[in-house]
Amino acid sequence: MKQFLIFTIKTITILLMAAVILDYCYTSIYLKSSKRNKIEYVYNSKAKNYDVVLLGSSRANNHFVTEMFEQKGLKTFNYGMSGGHLFEASLLLKLMLERNYKIKTLILEADLNLSNDKPSETVGAKFLPYIHDSAIIKNHFLNEAYCNECYYIPFYRYIKFDALIGFREFYKSVSNQSTNTLDKGGYHALGNKKGNMKNDIRALKPLKNKYYEEIKSICVANNIKFIAVMTPMCEHTKGIDYFDKVKKSYPEIYNYENVVVEDKFFSSCGHMNDAGARKFTARILKDFFKK
């Protein structure tokens, strides 16, 4: 029995030491990487100056053409993240300001993502390599069920979210492999190949979203002009009155849902192709940046 206990203690000690070492190695690499995604691009950056910053989900990432803002003389970057929620948009903005970013105008895509105030399953985890290094990130995740495990158990977060921040991503970061996420000022153009051209959003209900309110408050506190918009969806969407519900709950949000409607401008029902994005961006520039 005594030998068994000694063996068990030794095994646990070895596993714990291995977890600590692996945690340190993974985290050290992520603290140096800045080419794989927009989160690490911001986290490992220094002060930047922008005329316009774009935030939101894929409906920001695929809909705001950075190049067109730049052609108007507006230094711009599209920080929209596919799969992202307002939870991540708010946290990314906090990290920007912590790094002394100067932002004149923030355009936030706020429509479908208002129906959710939880972390994104695919985006939220990408902040977790920095949870020991950043009080902002720790506090932002504080109310999430897995926060304590990710913070106090060495290497747990890398195992739990292996598909997102595990060995494969670690290896690509170590080998300095970049992605196209940061190309074209963060704008990701979609092609003309049609995906699902029907959508049903009848089950969605806009919340009094605390992260939307947080973003607004941050902008006021930092003298950032805040523009929130709803972006287009295809004409075959069921439950399109969702956008009217958003407008009723948040009168300050500009509704551009029906500015682009023809199928030829969409890659899928919820995402415009490059031609549609350019048509939409031209309207935004006309309405808010006339000079």
Coordinates of N, CA and C in Angstrom, one line a residue, residues 119-262:
P119 N -19.6 34.0 -24.6 CA -18.4 34.0 -25.4 C -18.7 33.1 -26.7
S120 N -18.0 33.4 -27.7 CA -18.1 32.5 -28.9 C -17.3 31.2 -28.7
E121 N -17.8 30.1 -29.1 CA -17.1 28.8 -29.0 C -15.8 28.8 -29.8
T122 N -15.8 29.5 -30.9 CA -14.6 29.5 -31.8 C -13.7 30.6 -31.6
V123 N -14.1 31.7 -31.0 CA -13.2 32.9 -30.9 C -12.8 33.2 -29.5
G124 N -13.7 33.0 -28.5 CA -13.3 33.3 -27.1 C -12.1 32.6 -26.6
A125 N -11.9 31.4 -27.0 CA -10.8 30.6 -26.5 C -9.4 31.2 -26.9
K126 N -9.4 31.9 -28.0 CA -8.1 32.5 -28.5 C -7.6 33.6 -27.6
F127 N -8.4 34.1 -26.6 CA -7.9 35.0 -25.6 C -7.2 34.3 -24.4
L128 N -7.5 33.0 -24.3 CA -7.2 32.3 -23.0 C -5.7 32.1 -22.9
P129 N -4.8 32.0 -23.9 CA -3.4 31.9 -23.7 C -2.9 33.1 -22.8
Y130 N -3.6 34.2 -22.8 CA -3.1 35.4 -22.1 C -3.7 35.6 -20.7
I131 N -4.5 34.7 -20.3 CA -5.3 34.9 -19.1 C -4.5 35.1 -17.8
H132 N -3.3 34.6 -17.8 CA -2.4 34.9 -16.6 C -1.6 36.2 -16.8
D133 N -1.5 36.6 -18.0 CA -0.7 37.8 -18.3 C -1.6 39.1 -18.3
S134 N -2.9 38.9 -18.3 CA -3.8 40.1 -18.5 C -4.9 40.1 -17.5
A135 N -5.0 41.1 -16.6 CA -6.1 41.2 -15.7 C -7.4 41.5 -16.4
I136 N -7.3 42.2 -17.6 CA -8.4 42.6 -18.4 C -9.1 41.3 -18.9
I137 N -8.3 40.4 -19.4 CA -8.9 39.1 -19.9 C -9.4 38.3 -18.8
K138 N -8.7 38.1 -17.7 CA -9.2 37.4 -16.6 C -10.5 37.9 -16.1
N139 N -10.6 39.2 -15.9 CA -11.9 39.8 -15.4 C -13.0 39.6 -16.4
H140 N -12.7 39.7 -17.7 CA -13.8 39.6 -18.7 C -14.4 38.2 -18.7
F141 N -13.6 37.2 -18.4 CA -14.0 35.8 -18.4 C -14.5 35.3 -17.0
L142 N -14.5 36.2 -16.0 CA -14.7 35.8 -14.6 C -16.0 35.1 -14.4
N143 N -17.0 35.4 -15.1 CA -18.3 34.8 -14.8 C -18.6 33.5 -15.6
E144 N -17.6 33.1 -16.4 CA -17.8 31.9 -17.3 C -17.4 30.7 -16.4
A145 N -18.2 29.6 -16.7 CA -18.1 28.4 -15.8 C -16.7 27.8 -15.8
Y146 N -16.0 27.9 -16.9 CA -14.7 27.3 -17.0 C -13.5 28.2 -16.6
C147 N -13.8 29.4 -16.2 CA -12.7 30.4 -15.9 C -11.7 29.9 -14.9
N148 N -12.2 29.4 -13.7 CA -11.3 29.0 -12.7 C -10.4 27.9 -13.1
E149 N -11.0 26.9 -13.8 CA -10.2 25.8 -14.3 C -9.1 26.2 -15.2
C150 N -9.5 27.1 -16.1 CA -8.5 27.6 -17.1 C -7.4 28.5 -16.4
Y151 N -7.8 29.1 -15.4 CA -6.8 30.0 -14.7 C -5.9 29.3 -13.7
Y152 N -6.5 28.3 -13.0 CA -5.7 27.7 -11.9 C -5.1 26.4 -12.2
I153 N -5.6 25.7 -13.2 CA -5.1 24.3 -13.5 C -4.1 24.5 -14.7
P154 N -2.9 24.2 -14.5 CA -1.9 24.4 -15.6 C -2.2 23.6 -16.8
F155 N -2.2 24.2 -18.0 CA -2.3 23.6 -19.3 C -3.8 23.1 -19.6
Y156 N -4.7 23.3 -18.6 CA -6.1 22.9 -18.8 C -6.7 23.5 -20.0
R157 N -6.5 24.9 -20.1 CA -7.1 25.6 -21.2 C -6.7 25.1 -22.6
Y158 N -5.4 24.7 -22.7 CA -4.9 24.2 -24.0 C -5.4 22.8 -24.3
I159 N -5.8 22.0 -23.3 CA -6.4 20.7 -23.5 C -7.9 20.9 -23.9
K160 N -8.6 21.7 -23.1 CA -10.0 21.9 -23.3 C -10.3 22.5 -24.6
F161 N -9.5 23.4 -25.1 CA -9.7 24.1 -26.4 C -8.6 23.7 -27.4
D162 N -8.3 22.4 -27.4 CA -7.2 21.9 -28.2 C -7.3 22.3 -29.7
A163 N -8.5 22.2 -30.2 CA -8.8 22.5 -31.6 C -8.5 23.9 -32.0
L164 N -8.5 24.8 -31.0 CA -8.3 26.2 -31.3 C -6.9 26.8 -30.8
I165 N -6.4 26.3 -29.7 CA -5.2 26.8 -29.2 C -4.2 25.7 -28.8
G166 N -4.5 24.5 -29.2 CA -3.7 23.3 -28.8 C -2.5 23.1 -29.7
F167 N -2.1 21.9 -29.8 CA -0.8 21.6 -30.4 C -0.6 22.1 -31.9
R168 N -1.7 21.9 -32.7 CA -1.6 22.3 -34.1 C -1.3 23.8 -34.2
E169 N -2.1 24.6 -33.4 CA -1.9 26.1 -33.5 C -0.6 26.5 -32.9
F170 N -0.2 25.8 -31.8 CA 1.1 26.1 -31.2 C 2.2 25.8 -32.2
Y171 N 2.1 24.7 -32.9 CA 3.2 24.4 -33.9 C 3.2 25.4 -35.0
K172 N 2.1 25.9 -35.5 CA 2.1 26.8 -36.6 C 2.6 28.2 -36.1
S173 N 2.4 28.5 -34.8 CA 2.9 29.7 -34.3 C 4.4 29.6 -34.1
V174 N 4.9 28.5 -33.6 CA 6.3 28.2 -33.4 C 7.1 28.3 -34.8
S175 N 6.5 27.8 -35.8 CA 7.1 27.8 -37.2 C 6.8 29.0 -37.9
N176 N 6.2 30.0 -37.2 CA 6.0 31.4 -37.8 C 5.2 31.3 -39.1
Q177 N 4.2 30.5 -39.1 CA 3.3 30.4 -40.3 C 2.2 31.5 -40.1
S178 N 2.0 32.3 -41.1 CA 1.0 33.3 -41.0 C -0.3 32.8 -41.7
T179 N -1.4 33.6 -41.5 CA -2.7 33.3 -42.2 C -3.0 34.5 -43.0
N180 N -4.2 34.5 -43.8 CA -4.6 35.6 -44.5 C -5.5 36.5 -43.7
T181 N -5.7 36.2 -42.4 CA -6.6 37.0 -41.6 C -6.3 38.5 -41.6
L182 N -5.0 38.8 -41.6 CA -4.6 40.2 -41.5 C -4.4 40.9 -42.8
D183 N -4.6 40.2 -43.9 CA -4.5 40.8 -45.2 C -5.6 41.7 -45.5
K184 N -5.4 42.6 -46.5 CA -6.4 43.5 -46.9 C -7.0 44.4 -45.8
G185 N -6.2 44.7 -44.8 CA -6.7 45.5 -43.7 C -7.7 44.8 -42.9
G186 N -7.6 43.5 -42.8 CA -8.6 42.7 -42.0 C -9.9 42.3 -42.7
Y187 N -10.1 42.9 -43.9 CA -11.3 42.6 -44.7 C -11.2 41.2 -45.4
H188 N -12.2 40.4 -45.2 CA -12.1 39.1 -45.9 C -13.2 39.0 -47.0
A189 N -12.9 39.1 -48.2 CA -13.8 39.1 -49.3 C -14.3 37.7 -49.6
L190 N -15.7 37.6 -49.8 CA -16.3 36.3 -50.2 C -16.5 36.4 -51.7
G191 N -16.5 35.2 -52.3 CA -16.7 35.1 -53.8 C -18.2 34.9 -54.1
N192 N -18.4 34.6 -55.4 CA -19.8 34.5 -55.9 C -20.4 33.1 -55.8
K193 N -19.6 32.1 -55.4 CA -20.2 30.8 -55.2 C -21.2 30.8 -54.1
K194 N -22.4 30.4 -54.4 CA -23.5 30.5 -53.6 C -23.6 29.4 -52.5
G195 N -23.8 29.8 -51.2 CA -24.0 28.9 -50.2 C -25.5 28.9 -49.9
N196 N -25.9 28.7 -48.7 CA -27.3 28.7 -48.3 C -28.0 30.1 -48.5
M197 N -28.9 30.1 -49.5 CA -29.5 31.4 -49.8 C -30.9 31.5 -49.1
K198 N -31.1 30.7 -48.1 CA -32.3 30.9 -47.3 C -31.9 30.9 -45.8
N199 N -32.6 31.7 -45.0 CA -32.2 31.8 -43.6 C -33.4 32.0 -42.8
D200 N -33.4 31.4 -41.6 CA -34.5 31.5 -40.7 C -34.0 32.1 -39.3
I201 N -34.4 33.3 -39.0 CA -33.9 33.9 -37.8 C -35.1 34.2 -36.8
R202 N -36.2 33.5 -37.1 CA -37.4 33.8 -36.3 C -37.2 33.5 -34.8
A203 N -36.3 32.6 -34.4 CA -36.0 32.3 -33.0 C -35.2 33.3 -32.3
L204 N -34.5 34.2 -33.0 CA -33.6 35.2 -32.4 C -34.4 36.3 -31.8
K205 N -33.9 36.8 -30.6 CA -34.5 37.9 -30.0 C -33.3 38.8 -29.5
P206 N -33.4 40.1 -29.8 CA -32.3 41.0 -29.3 C -32.4 41.1 -27.8
L207 N -31.2 41.0 -27.2 CA -31.2 41.2 -25.7 C -30.8 42.6 -25.4
K208 N -31.0 43.0 -24.1 CA -30.3 44.2 -23.6 C -28.9 43.7 -23.3
N209 N -28.1 43.8 -24.4 CA -26.8 43.1 -24.4 C -25.8 43.9 -23.6
K210 N -25.3 43.4 -22.5 CA -24.4 44.1 -21.6 C -23.0 44.5 -22.3
Y211 N -22.6 43.7 -23.3 CA -21.4 44.0 -24.0 C -21.5 45.1 -25.0
Y212 N -22.7 45.1 -25.6 CA -23.0 46.3 -26.5 C -23.0 47.6 -25.7
E213 N -23.6 47.5 -24.5 CA -23.6 48.7 -23.6 C -22.2 49.0 -23.2
E214 N -21.4 48.0 -22.9 CA -20.1 48.2 -22.5 C -19.2 48.9 -23.6
I215 N -19.4 48.5 -24.8 CA -18.7 49.1 -25.9 C -19.1 50.6 -26.0
K216 N -20.4 50.9 -25.9 CA -20.8 52.3 -26.0 C -20.2 53.1 -24.9
S217 N -20.2 52.6 -23.7 CA -19.6 53.3 -22.5 C -18.1 53.5 -22.7
I218 N -17.4 52.6 -23.2 CA -16.0 52.7 -23.5 C -15.7 53.8 -24.5
C219 N -16.5 53.9 -25.5 CA -16.4 54.9 -26.5 C -16.6 56.3 -26.0
V220 N -17.6 56.4 -25.1 CA -17.9 57.7 -24.5 C -16.8 58.1 -23.6
A221 N -16.3 57.2 -22.8 CA -15.2 57.5 -21.9 C -13.9 57.9 -22.6
N222 N -13.7 57.4 -23.8 CA -12.4 57.6 -24.5 C -12.6 58.6 -25.7
N223 N -13.7 59.3 -25.8 CA -14.0 60.3 -26.8 C -13.9 59.7 -28.2
I224 N -14.5 58.5 -28.4 CA -14.5 57.8 -29.7 C -15.9 57.9 -30.3
K225 N -16.0 58.4 -31.5 CA -17.3 58.5 -32.1 C -17.8 57.0 -32.4
F226 N -19.0 56.8 -31.9 CA -19.6 55.4 -32.0 C -20.7 55.3 -33.0
I227 N -20.5 54.4 -33.9 CA -21.5 54.2 -35.0 C -21.9 52.7 -35.0
A228 N -23.1 52.4 -34.6 CA -23.6 51.0 -34.7 C -24.5 50.8 -35.8
V229 N -24.3 49.7 -36.6 CA -25.1 49.5 -37.8 C -25.5 48.0 -37.9
M230 N -26.7 47.8 -38.5 CA -27.1 46.5 -38.9 C -26.8 46.3 -40.4
T231 N -26.2 45.2 -40.8 CA -25.8 45.0 -42.1 C -26.8 44.1 -42.9
P232 N -26.7 44.1 -44.2 CA -27.7 43.4 -45.1 C -27.8 41.9 -44.9
M233 N -29.0 41.4 -45.2 CA -29.3 39.9 -45.3 C -30.1 39.7 -46.6
C234 N -30.0 38.5 -47.1 CA -30.7 38.2 -48.4 C -32.2 38.4 -48.2
E235 N -32.9 38.5 -49.3 CA -34.3 38.8 -49.3 C -35.2 37.6 -48.9
H236 N -34.6 36.4 -48.9 CA -35.4 35.2 -48.5 C -35.3 34.8 -47.1
T237 N -34.9 35.8 -46.2 CA -34.7 35.5 -44.8 C -36.1 35.5 -44.1
K238 N -36.4 34.4 -43.4 CA -37.6 34.4 -42.6 C -37.3 35.0 -41.2
G239 N -38.2 35.8 -40.7 CA -38.0 36.5 -39.4 C -37.3 37.8 -39.6
I240 N -37.4 38.4 -40.8 CA -36.6 39.6 -41.0 C -37.1 40.8 -40.1
D241 N -38.2 40.6 -39.4 CA -38.7 41.6 -38.5 C -37.8 41.7 -37.3
Y242 N -36.9 40.8 -37.2 CA -35.9 40.8 -36.1 C -35.2 42.2 -36.1
F243 N -34.9 42.7 -37.3 CA -34.2 44.0 -37.4 C -35.0 45.1 -36.9
D244 N -36.3 45.0 -37.0 CA -37.2 46.0 -36.5 C -37.2 46.0 -35.0
K245 N -37.1 44.7 -34.4 CA -37.1 44.6 -33.0 C -35.8 45.2 -32.4
V246 N -34.7 45.0 -33.2 CA -33.4 45.6 -32.7 C -33.6 47.2 -32.7
K247 N -34.2 47.7 -33.8 CA -34.3 49.2 -33.9 C -35.2 49.7 -32.7
K248 N -36.2 48.9 -32.3 CA -37.1 49.3 -31.2 C -36.3 49.3 -29.9
S249 N -35.5 48.3 -29.7 CA -34.7 48.2 -28.5 C -33.5 49.2 -28.4
Y250 N -33.0 49.4 -29.6 CA -31.8 50.3 -29.7 C -32.0 51.3 -30.9
P251 N -32.7 52.4 -30.6 CA -33.0 53.3 -31.7 C -31.8 54.0 -32.3
E252 N -30.7 54.0 -31.6 CA -29.5 54.6 -32.1 C -28.7 53.8 -33.2
I253 N -29.1 52.5 -33.3 CA -28.5 51.6 -34.3 C -29.1 51.9 -35.7
Y254 N -28.2 52.1 -36.6 CA -28.6 52.4 -38.0 C -29.0 51.1 -38.7
N255 N -30.1 51.0 -39.3 CA -30.6 49.8 -40.0 C -30.3 49.8 -41.5
Y256 N -29.3 49.1 -41.9 CA -28.9 49.0 -43.3 C -29.2 47.6 -43.9
E257 N -30.1 46.9 -43.2 CA -30.4 45.5 -43.6 C -30.9 45.4 -45.0
N258 N -31.7 46.4 -45.5 CA -32.3 46.3 -46.8 C -31.6 47.2 -47.8
V259 N -30.4 47.6 -47.5 CA -29.6 48.5 -48.5 C -29.1 47.6 -49.7
V260 N -28.8 46.4 -49.4 CA -28.4 45.4 -50.5 C -29.3 44.2 -50.3
V261 N -30.1 43.8 -51.4 CA -31.0 42.7 -51.2 C -30.9 41.6 -52.3
E262 N -30.4 42.0 -53.5 CA -30.4 41.0 -54.6 C -29.4 39.9 -54.3

